[in-house]
Amino acid sequence: MTYAELISRGTTGGGVWQFFTGDTNLATVGSASKSIPVESSFASTTAGGMEWAGASQISLGDMMLEPGASVSLMAQNFQMNLVPMAASAFGVSVGFKIGKRLLRGPINNINRNLVKPALGSGIKL
């Protein structure tokens, strides 16, 4: 789940939860049908030869309404954030390994003194 969150933040600009529940606010700047004035809360980004407002965070609703622009913006974000995402993934991997080693003793103690007597020897924490 941690790695999915890293990839989601790097490509869509928000976490996994924000991708599913985020606002559907992706629109072309100055288009006749859905004209959105560019404010400080809306990032203006160019993708596919057009300027898009609301591109700071792509949501599932944006993917449904503007699939081409959403995929294009996500590809741009992925390319721009590839190195930071890789560094974060490496840091998470190292952190999990260190945490596992630091918690090995307490987890073994819980398994030996609580879980094994209560649930049997086949279940471990």
GROMACS .gro file of N, CA and C in nm:
model
  375
    1MET      N    1   0.082  -0.118   0.000
    1MET     CA    2   0.000   0.000   0.000
    1MET      C    3   0.087   0.126   0.000
    2THR      N    4   0.201   0.119   0.065
    2THR     CA    5   0.290   0.235   0.069
    2THR      C    6   0.343   0.267  -0.070
    3TYR      N    7   0.379   0.165  -0.145
    3TYR     CA    8   0.431   0.189  -0.279
    3TYR      C    9   0.322   0.242  -0.372
    4ALA      N   10   0.199   0.194  -0.354
    4ALA     CA   11   0.087   0.246  -0.434
    4ALA      C   12   0.065   0.393  -0.404
    5GLU      N   13   0.081   0.432  -0.278
    5GLU     CA   14   0.066   0.573  -0.240
    5GLU      C   15   0.177   0.657  -0.303
    6LEU      N   16   0.299   0.606  -0.305
    6LEU     CA   17   0.410   0.678  -0.368
    6LEU      C   18   0.385   0.699  -0.518
    7ILE      N   19   0.343   0.595  -0.585
    7ILE     CA   20   0.318   0.605  -0.729
    7ILE      C   21   0.200   0.698  -0.756
    8SER      N   22   0.096   0.686  -0.674
    8SER     CA   23  -0.021   0.771  -0.692
    8SER      C   24   0.013   0.918  -0.672
    9ARG      N   25   0.090   0.949  -0.568
    9ARG     CA   26   0.128   1.089  -0.544
    9ARG      C   27   0.219   1.141  -0.655
   10GLY      N   28   0.302   1.056  -0.710
   10GLY     CA   29   0.392   1.100  -0.817
   10GLY      C   30   0.324   1.119  -0.951
   11THR      N   31   0.219   1.042  -0.978
   11THR     CA   32   0.154   1.050  -1.108
   11THR      C   33   0.029   1.137  -1.108
   12THR      N   34  -0.054   1.125  -1.004
   12THR     CA   35  -0.180   1.199  -1.003
   12THR      C   36  -0.175   1.326  -0.920
   13GLY      N   37  -0.073   1.341  -0.837
   13GLY     CA   38  -0.063   1.460  -0.754
   13GLY      C   39  -0.134   1.446  -0.621
   14GLY      N   40  -0.194   1.333  -0.595
   14GLY     CA   41  -0.262   1.306  -0.469
   14GLY      C   42  -0.251   1.159  -0.436
   15GLY      N   43  -0.292   1.124  -0.317
   15GLY     CA   44  -0.284   0.986  -0.275
   15GLY      C   45  -0.390   0.899  -0.340
   16VAL      N   46  -0.391   0.773  -0.302
   16VAL     CA   47  -0.487   0.677  -0.356
   16VAL      C   48  -0.630   0.721  -0.321
   17TRP      N   49  -0.650   0.763  -0.197
   17TRP     CA   50  -0.782   0.806  -0.152
   17TRP      C   51  -0.828   0.929  -0.230
   18GLN      N   52  -0.738   1.025  -0.250
   18GLN     CA   53  -0.773   1.146  -0.325
   18GLN      C   54  -0.804   1.114  -0.471
   19PHE      N   55  -0.741   1.011  -0.526
   19PHE     CA   56  -0.769   0.973  -0.664
   19PHE      C   57  -0.915   0.929  -0.679
   20PHE      N   58  -0.963   0.852  -0.582
   20PHE     CA   59  -1.101   0.802  -0.591
   20PHE      C   60  -1.204   0.904  -0.546
   21THR      N   61  -1.169   0.991  -0.452
   21THR     CA   62  -1.268   1.084  -0.397
   21THR      C   63  -1.244   1.230  -0.434
   22GLY      N   64  -1.144   1.259  -0.515
   22GLY     CA   65  -1.108   1.397  -0.547
   22GLY      C   66  -1.210   1.466  -0.636
   23ASP      N   67  -1.199   1.598  -0.641
   23ASP     CA   68  -1.288   1.680  -0.723
   23ASP      C   69  -1.263   1.655  -0.871
   24THR      N   70  -1.369   1.663  -0.948
   24THR     CA   71  -1.359   1.656  -1.093
   24THR      C   72  -1.352   1.799  -1.143
   25ASN      N   73  -1.230   1.851  -1.154
   25ASN     CA   74  -1.214   1.993  -1.188
   25ASN      C   75  -1.118   2.016  -1.305
   26LEU      N   76  -1.091   1.914  -1.383
   26LEU     CA   77  -1.001   1.928  -1.497
   26LEU      C   78  -1.078   1.988  -1.614
   27ALA      N   79  -1.033   2.102  -1.663
   27ALA     CA   80  -1.099   2.169  -1.775
   27ALA      C   81  -0.997   2.252  -1.849
   28THR      N   82  -1.026   2.275  -1.975
   28THR     CA   83  -0.936   2.360  -2.053
   28THR      C   84  -0.954   2.504  -2.011
   29VAL      N   85  -0.846   2.578  -2.013
   29VAL     CA   86  -0.850   2.719  -1.977
   29VAL      C   87  -0.901   2.798  -2.096
   30GLY      N   88  -1.010   2.870  -2.074
   30GLY     CA   89  -1.065   2.954  -2.180
   30GLY      C   90  -1.152   2.882  -2.280
   31SER      N   91  -1.190   2.756  -2.254
   31SER     CA   92  -1.278   2.686  -2.348
   31SER      C   93  -1.420   2.741  -2.335
   32ALA      N   94  -1.498   2.730  -2.441
   32ALA     CA   95  -1.633   2.785  -2.440
   32ALA      C   96  -1.727   2.702  -2.353
   33SER      N   97  -1.707   2.570  -2.349
   33SER     CA   98  -1.802   2.485  -2.278
   33SER      C   99  -1.778   2.485  -2.127
   34LYS      N  100  -1.655   2.474  -2.085
   34LYS     CA  101  -1.625   2.467  -1.942
   34LYS      C  102  -1.515   2.567  -1.909
   35SER      N  103  -1.542   2.691  -1.919
   35SER     CA  104  -1.441   2.791  -1.893
   35SER      C  105  -1.421   2.808  -1.743
   36ILE      N  106  -1.299   2.784  -1.699
   36ILE     CA  107  -1.264   2.800  -1.558
   36ILE      C  108  -1.157   2.908  -1.551
   37PRO      N  109  -1.183   3.016  -1.477
   37PRO     CA  110  -1.079   3.116  -1.463
   37PRO      C  111  -0.963   3.059  -1.381
   38VAL      N  112  -0.842   3.090  -1.423
   38VAL     CA  113  -0.725   3.038  -1.355
   38VAL      C  114  -0.706   3.115  -1.225
   39GLU      N  115  -0.722   3.045  -1.114
   39GLU     CA  116  -0.704   3.103  -0.982
   39GLU      C  117  -0.578   3.043  -0.921
   40SER      N  118  -0.546   3.088  -0.802
   40SER     CA  119  -0.427   3.034  -0.737
   40SER      C  120  -0.446   2.890  -0.696
   41SER      N  121  -0.572   2.846  -0.674
   41SER     CA  122  -0.595   2.708  -0.632
   41SER      C  123  -0.591   2.610  -0.750
   42PHE      N  124  -0.604   2.660  -0.872
   42PHE     CA  125  -0.600   2.574  -0.989
   42PHE      C  126  -0.466   2.591  -1.059
   43ALA      N  127  -0.391   2.483  -1.068
   43ALA     CA  128  -0.265   2.489  -1.141
   43ALA      C  129  -0.295   2.480  -1.289
   44SER      N  130  -0.233   2.563  -1.367
   44SER     CA  131  -0.251   2.560  -1.512
   44SER      C  132  -0.134   2.484  -1.573
   45THR      N  133  -0.165   2.380  -1.650
   45THR     CA  134  -0.064   2.293  -1.708
   45THR      C  135  -0.095   2.271  -1.855
   46THR      N  136   0.009   2.261  -1.935
   46THR     CA  137  -0.009   2.235  -2.078
   46THR      C  138   0.011   2.087  -2.104
   47ALA      N  139  -0.088   2.026  -2.173
   47ALA     CA  140  -0.079   1.885  -2.212
   47ALA      C  141  -0.157   1.868  -2.341
   48GLY      N  142  -0.099   1.799  -2.436
   48GLY     CA  143  -0.167   1.775  -2.562
   48GLY      C  144  -0.192   1.901  -2.641
   49GLY      N  145  -0.109   2.002  -2.624
   49GLY     CA  146  -0.123   2.126  -2.697
   49GLY      C  147  -0.228   2.220  -2.641
   50MET      N  148  -0.289   2.183  -2.528
   50MET     CA  149  -0.391   2.268  -2.466
   50MET      C  150  -0.349   2.302  -2.324
   51GLU      N  151  -0.403   2.411  -2.273
   51GLU     CA  152  -0.374   2.450  -2.135
   51GLU      C  153  -0.489   2.404  -2.047
   52TRP      N  154  -0.455   2.332  -1.938
   52TRP     CA  155  -0.555   2.270  -1.851
   52TRP      C  156  -0.550   2.332  -1.712
   53ALA      N  157  -0.667   2.362  -1.655
   53ALA     CA  158  -0.679   2.407  -1.517
   53ALA      C  159  -0.726   2.289  -1.433
   54GLY      N  160  -0.687   2.287  -1.308
   54GLY     CA  161  -0.725   2.177  -1.219
   54GLY      C  162  -0.638   2.055  -1.235
   55ALA      N  163  -0.521   2.073  -1.294
   55ALA     CA  164  -0.434   1.958  -1.322
   55ALA      C  165  -0.339   1.927  -1.207
   56SER      N  166  -0.349   1.999  -1.096
   56SER     CA  167  -0.258   1.973  -0.986
   56SER      C  168  -0.288   1.839  -0.920
   57GLN      N  169  -0.412   1.789  -0.930
   57GLN     CA  170  -0.448   1.660  -0.875
   57GLN      C  171  -0.551   1.595  -0.966
   58ILE      N  172  -0.514   1.484  -1.028
   58ILE     CA  173  -0.602   1.411  -1.118
   58ILE      C  174  -0.686   1.313  -1.037
   59SER      N  175  -0.816   1.310  -1.061
   59SER     CA  176  -0.904   1.217  -0.990
   59SER      C  177  -0.967   1.120  -1.089
   60LEU      N  178  -1.039   1.023  -1.035
   60LEU     CA  179  -1.107   0.926  -1.120
   60LEU      C  180  -1.214   0.994  -1.205
   61GLY      N  181  -1.279   1.096  -1.148
   61GLY     CA  182  -1.377   1.172  -1.225
   61GLY      C  183  -1.313   1.243  -1.343
   62ASP      N  184  -1.191   1.297  -1.322
   62ASP     CA  185  -1.118   1.359  -1.432
   62ASP      C  186  -1.085   1.256  -1.540
   63MET      N  187  -1.049   1.136  -1.497
   63MET     CA  188  -1.017   1.029  -1.592
   63MET      C  189  -1.140   0.991  -1.676
   64MET      N  190  -1.257   0.996  -1.615
   64MET     CA  191  -1.380   0.959  -1.687
   64MET      C  192  -1.422   1.069  -1.784
   65LEU      N  193  -1.406   1.197  -1.745
   65LEU     CA  194  -1.452   1.307  -1.831
   65LEU      C  195  -1.351   1.347  -1.937
   66GLU      N  196  -1.224   1.345  -1.902
   66GLU     CA  197  -1.118   1.387  -1.995
   66GLU      C  198  -1.007   1.281  -1.995
   67PRO      N  199  -1.031   1.162  -2.052
   67PRO     CA  200  -0.932   1.054  -2.042
   67PRO      C  201  -0.800   1.086  -2.112
   68GLY      N  202  -0.805   1.146  -2.228
   68GLY     CA  203  -0.681   1.176  -2.300
   68GLY      C  204  -0.594   1.275  -2.226
   69ALA      N  205  -0.653   1.381  -2.178
   69ALA     CA  206  -0.578   1.483  -2.105
   69ALA      C  207  -0.527   1.427  -1.973
   70SER      N  208  -0.608   1.346  -1.904
   70SER     CA  209  -0.568   1.290  -1.776
   70SER      C  210  -0.446   1.199  -1.791
   71VAL      N  211  -0.451   1.112  -1.891
   71VAL     CA  212  -0.339   1.020  -1.913
   71VAL      C  213  -0.215   1.098  -1.955
   72SER      N  214  -0.231   1.198  -2.037
   72SER     CA  215  -0.119   1.281  -2.080
   72SER      C  216  -0.056   1.353  -1.962
   73LEU      N  217  -0.139   1.411  -1.875
   73LEU     CA  218  -0.088   1.480  -1.757
   73LEU      C  219  -0.022   1.383  -1.659
   74MET      N  220  -0.080   1.264  -1.645
   74MET     CA  221  -0.020   1.165  -1.556
   74MET      C  222   0.116   1.118  -1.610
   75ALA      N  223   0.128   1.104  -1.742
   75ALA     CA  224   0.257   1.066  -1.801
   75ALA      C  225   0.361   1.175  -1.779
   76GLN      N  226   0.320   1.302  -1.794
   76GLN     CA  227   0.412   1.413  -1.766
   76GLN      C  228   0.457   1.411  -1.621
   77ASN      N  229   0.361   1.394  -1.529
   77ASN     CA  230   0.394   1.390  -1.387
   77ASN      C  231   0.488   1.274  -1.354
   78PHE      N  232   0.463   1.159  -1.417
   78PHE     CA  233   0.548   1.042  -1.393
   78PHE      C  234   0.691   1.070  -1.436
   79GLN      N  235   0.707   1.130  -1.553
   79GLN     CA  236   0.841   1.162  -1.602
   79GLN      C  237   0.911   1.264  -1.512
   80MET      N  238   0.838   1.364  -1.464
   80MET     CA  239   0.898   1.466  -1.380
   80MET      C  240   0.931   1.413  -1.241
   81ASN      N  241   0.853   1.317  -1.191
   81ASN     CA  242   0.869   1.270  -1.053
   81ASN      C  243   0.932   1.132  -1.042
   82LEU      N  244   0.991   1.083  -1.150
   82LEU     CA  245   1.047   0.948  -1.147
   82LEU      C  246   1.160   0.934  -1.046
   83VAL      N  247   1.253   1.027  -1.045
   83VAL     CA  248   1.367   1.019  -0.953
   83VAL      C  249   1.322   1.035  -0.807
   84PRO      N  250   1.237   1.134  -0.774
   84PRO     CA  251   1.191   1.142  -0.635
   84PRO      C  252   1.111   1.019  -0.590
   85MET      N  253   1.031   0.961  -0.682
   85MET     CA  254   0.956   0.840  -0.646
   85MET      C  255   1.051   0.723  -0.620
   86ALA      N  256   1.154   0.709  -0.703
   86ALA     CA  257   1.250   0.600  -0.685
   86ALA      C  258   1.327   0.618  -0.553
   87ALA      N  259   1.365   0.741  -0.523
   87ALA     CA  260   1.436   0.766  -0.397
   87ALA      C  261   1.345   0.738  -0.277
   88SER      N  262   1.220   0.776  -0.287
   88SER     CA  263   1.126   0.748  -0.178
   88SER      C  264   1.103   0.598  -0.161
   89ALA      N  265   1.091   0.526  -0.271
   89ALA     CA  266   1.073   0.380  -0.263
   89ALA      C  267   1.194   0.314  -0.200
   90PHE      N  268   1.313   0.361  -0.235
   90PHE     CA  269   1.435   0.307  -0.174
   90PHE      C  270   1.436   0.336  -0.024
   91GLY      N  271   1.401   0.458   0.013
   91GLY     CA  272   1.396   0.495   0.155
   91GLY      C  273   1.295   0.413   0.233
   92VAL      N  274   1.179   0.387   0.173
   92VAL     CA  275   1.077   0.305   0.238
   92VAL      C  276   1.128   0.163   0.256
   93SER      N  277   1.192   0.109   0.154
   93SER     CA  278   1.245  -0.026   0.163
   93SER      C  279   1.347  -0.039   0.275
   94VAL      N  280   1.440   0.055   0.280
   94VAL     CA  281   1.542   0.053   0.386
   94VAL      C  282   1.478   0.072   0.523
   95GLY      N  283   1.382   0.164   0.532
   95GLY     CA  284   1.314   0.189   0.659
   95GLY      C  285   1.239   0.067   0.709
   96PHE      N  286   1.170  -0.004   0.617
   96PHE     CA  287   1.098  -0.124   0.658
   96PHE      C  288   1.194  -0.233   0.706
   97LYS      N  289   1.308  -0.247   0.639
   97LYS     CA  290   1.404  -0.349   0.683
   97LYS      C  291   1.462  -0.316   0.820
   98ILE      N  292   1.495  -0.190   0.842
   98ILE     CA  293   1.548  -0.149   0.972
   98ILE      C  294   1.441  -0.167   1.080
   99GLY      N  295   1.316  -0.126   1.049
   99GLY     CA  296   1.208  -0.142   1.145
   99GLY      C  297   1.181  -0.287   1.179
  100LYS      N  298   1.188  -0.374   1.080
  100LYS     CA  299   1.166  -0.516   1.104
  100LYS      C  300   1.273  -0.574   1.197
  101ARG      N  301   1.397  -0.532   1.175
  101ARG     CA  302   1.505  -0.581   1.261
  101ARG      C  303   1.493  -0.527   1.403
  102LEU      N  304   1.453  -0.400   1.415
  102LEU     CA  305   1.438  -0.341   1.548
  102LEU      C  306   1.321  -0.402   1.625
  103LEU      N  307   1.217  -0.443   1.554
  103LEU     CA  308   1.099  -0.497   1.620
  103LEU      C  309   1.099  -0.650   1.629
  104ARG      N  310   1.205  -0.714   1.583
  104ARG     CA  311   1.209  -0.860   1.584
  104ARG      C  312   1.194  -0.916   1.726
  105GLY      N  313   1.265  -0.860   1.822
  105GLY     CA  314   1.257  -0.907   1.961
  105GLY      C  315   1.119  -0.890   2.021
  106PRO      N  316   1.061  -0.770   2.018
  106PRO     CA  317   0.927  -0.755   2.074
  106PRO      C  318   0.820  -0.841   2.005
  107ILE      N  319   0.830  -0.857   1.875
  107ILE     CA  320   0.731  -0.940   1.804
  107ILE      C  321   0.747  -1.086   1.844
  108ASN      N  322   0.870  -1.135   1.855
  108ASN     CA  323   0.892  -1.273   1.899
  108ASN      C  324   0.839  -1.293   2.040
  109ASN      N  325   0.856  -1.193   2.127
  109ASN     CA  326   0.807  -1.202   2.264
  109ASN      C  327   0.653  -1.211   2.264
  110ILE      N  328   0.587  -1.131   2.183
  110ILE     CA  329   0.440  -1.136   2.175
  110ILE      C  330   0.395  -1.270   2.121
  111ASN      N  331   0.461  -1.320   2.016
  111ASN     CA  332   0.424  -1.451   1.961
  111ASN      C  333   0.441  -1.561   2.064
  112ARG      N  334   0.552  -1.558   2.137
  112ARG     CA  335   0.583  -1.663   2.233
  112ARG      C  336   0.490  -1.658   2.354
  113ASN      N  337   0.462  -1.538   2.406
  113ASN     CA  338   0.390  -1.528   2.533
  113ASN      C  339   0.239  -1.506   2.520
  114LEU      N  340   0.192  -1.452   2.409
  114LEU     CA  341   0.049  -1.424   2.396
  114LEU      C  342  -0.019  -1.505   2.286
  115VAL      N  343   0.036  -1.500   2.166
  115VAL     CA  344  -0.031  -1.560   2.051
  115VAL      C  345  -0.025  -1.712   2.057
  116LYS      N  346   0.091  -1.769   2.084
  116LYS     CA  347   0.105  -1.915   2.084
  116LYS      C  348   0.018  -1.980   2.192
  117PRO      N  349   0.016  -1.930   2.317
  117PRO     CA  350  -0.073  -1.993   2.415
  117PRO      C  351  -0.222  -1.975   2.384
  118ALA      N  352  -0.259  -1.862   2.324
  118ALA     CA  353  -0.401  -1.835   2.300
  118ALA      C  354  -0.452  -1.901   2.172
  119LEU      N  355  -0.373  -1.897   2.065
  119LEU     CA  356  -0.422  -1.943   1.934
  119LEU      C  357  -0.354  -2.068   1.882
  120GLY      N  358  -0.248  -2.110   1.941
  120GLY     CA  359  -0.177  -2.227   1.895
  120GLY      C  360  -0.049  -2.191   1.822
  121SER      N  361   0.028  -2.290   1.787
  121SER     CA  362   0.161  -2.267   1.730
  121SER      C  363   0.157  -2.234   1.580
  122GLY      N  364   0.044  -2.252   1.514
  122GLY     CA  365   0.036  -2.228   1.370
  122GLY      C  366   0.017  -2.083   1.331
  123ILE      N  367  -0.014  -1.996   1.425
  123ILE     CA  368  -0.042  -1.855   1.396
  123ILE      C  369   0.065  -1.769   1.459
  124LYS      N  370   0.121  -1.676   1.380
  124LYS     CA  371   0.223  -1.585   1.430
  124LYS      C  372   0.190  -1.443   1.386
  125LEU      N  373   0.241  -1.349   1.461
  125LEU     CA  374   0.222  -1.208   1.431
  125LEU      C  375   0.319  -1.163   1.326
   0.00000   0.00000   0.00000
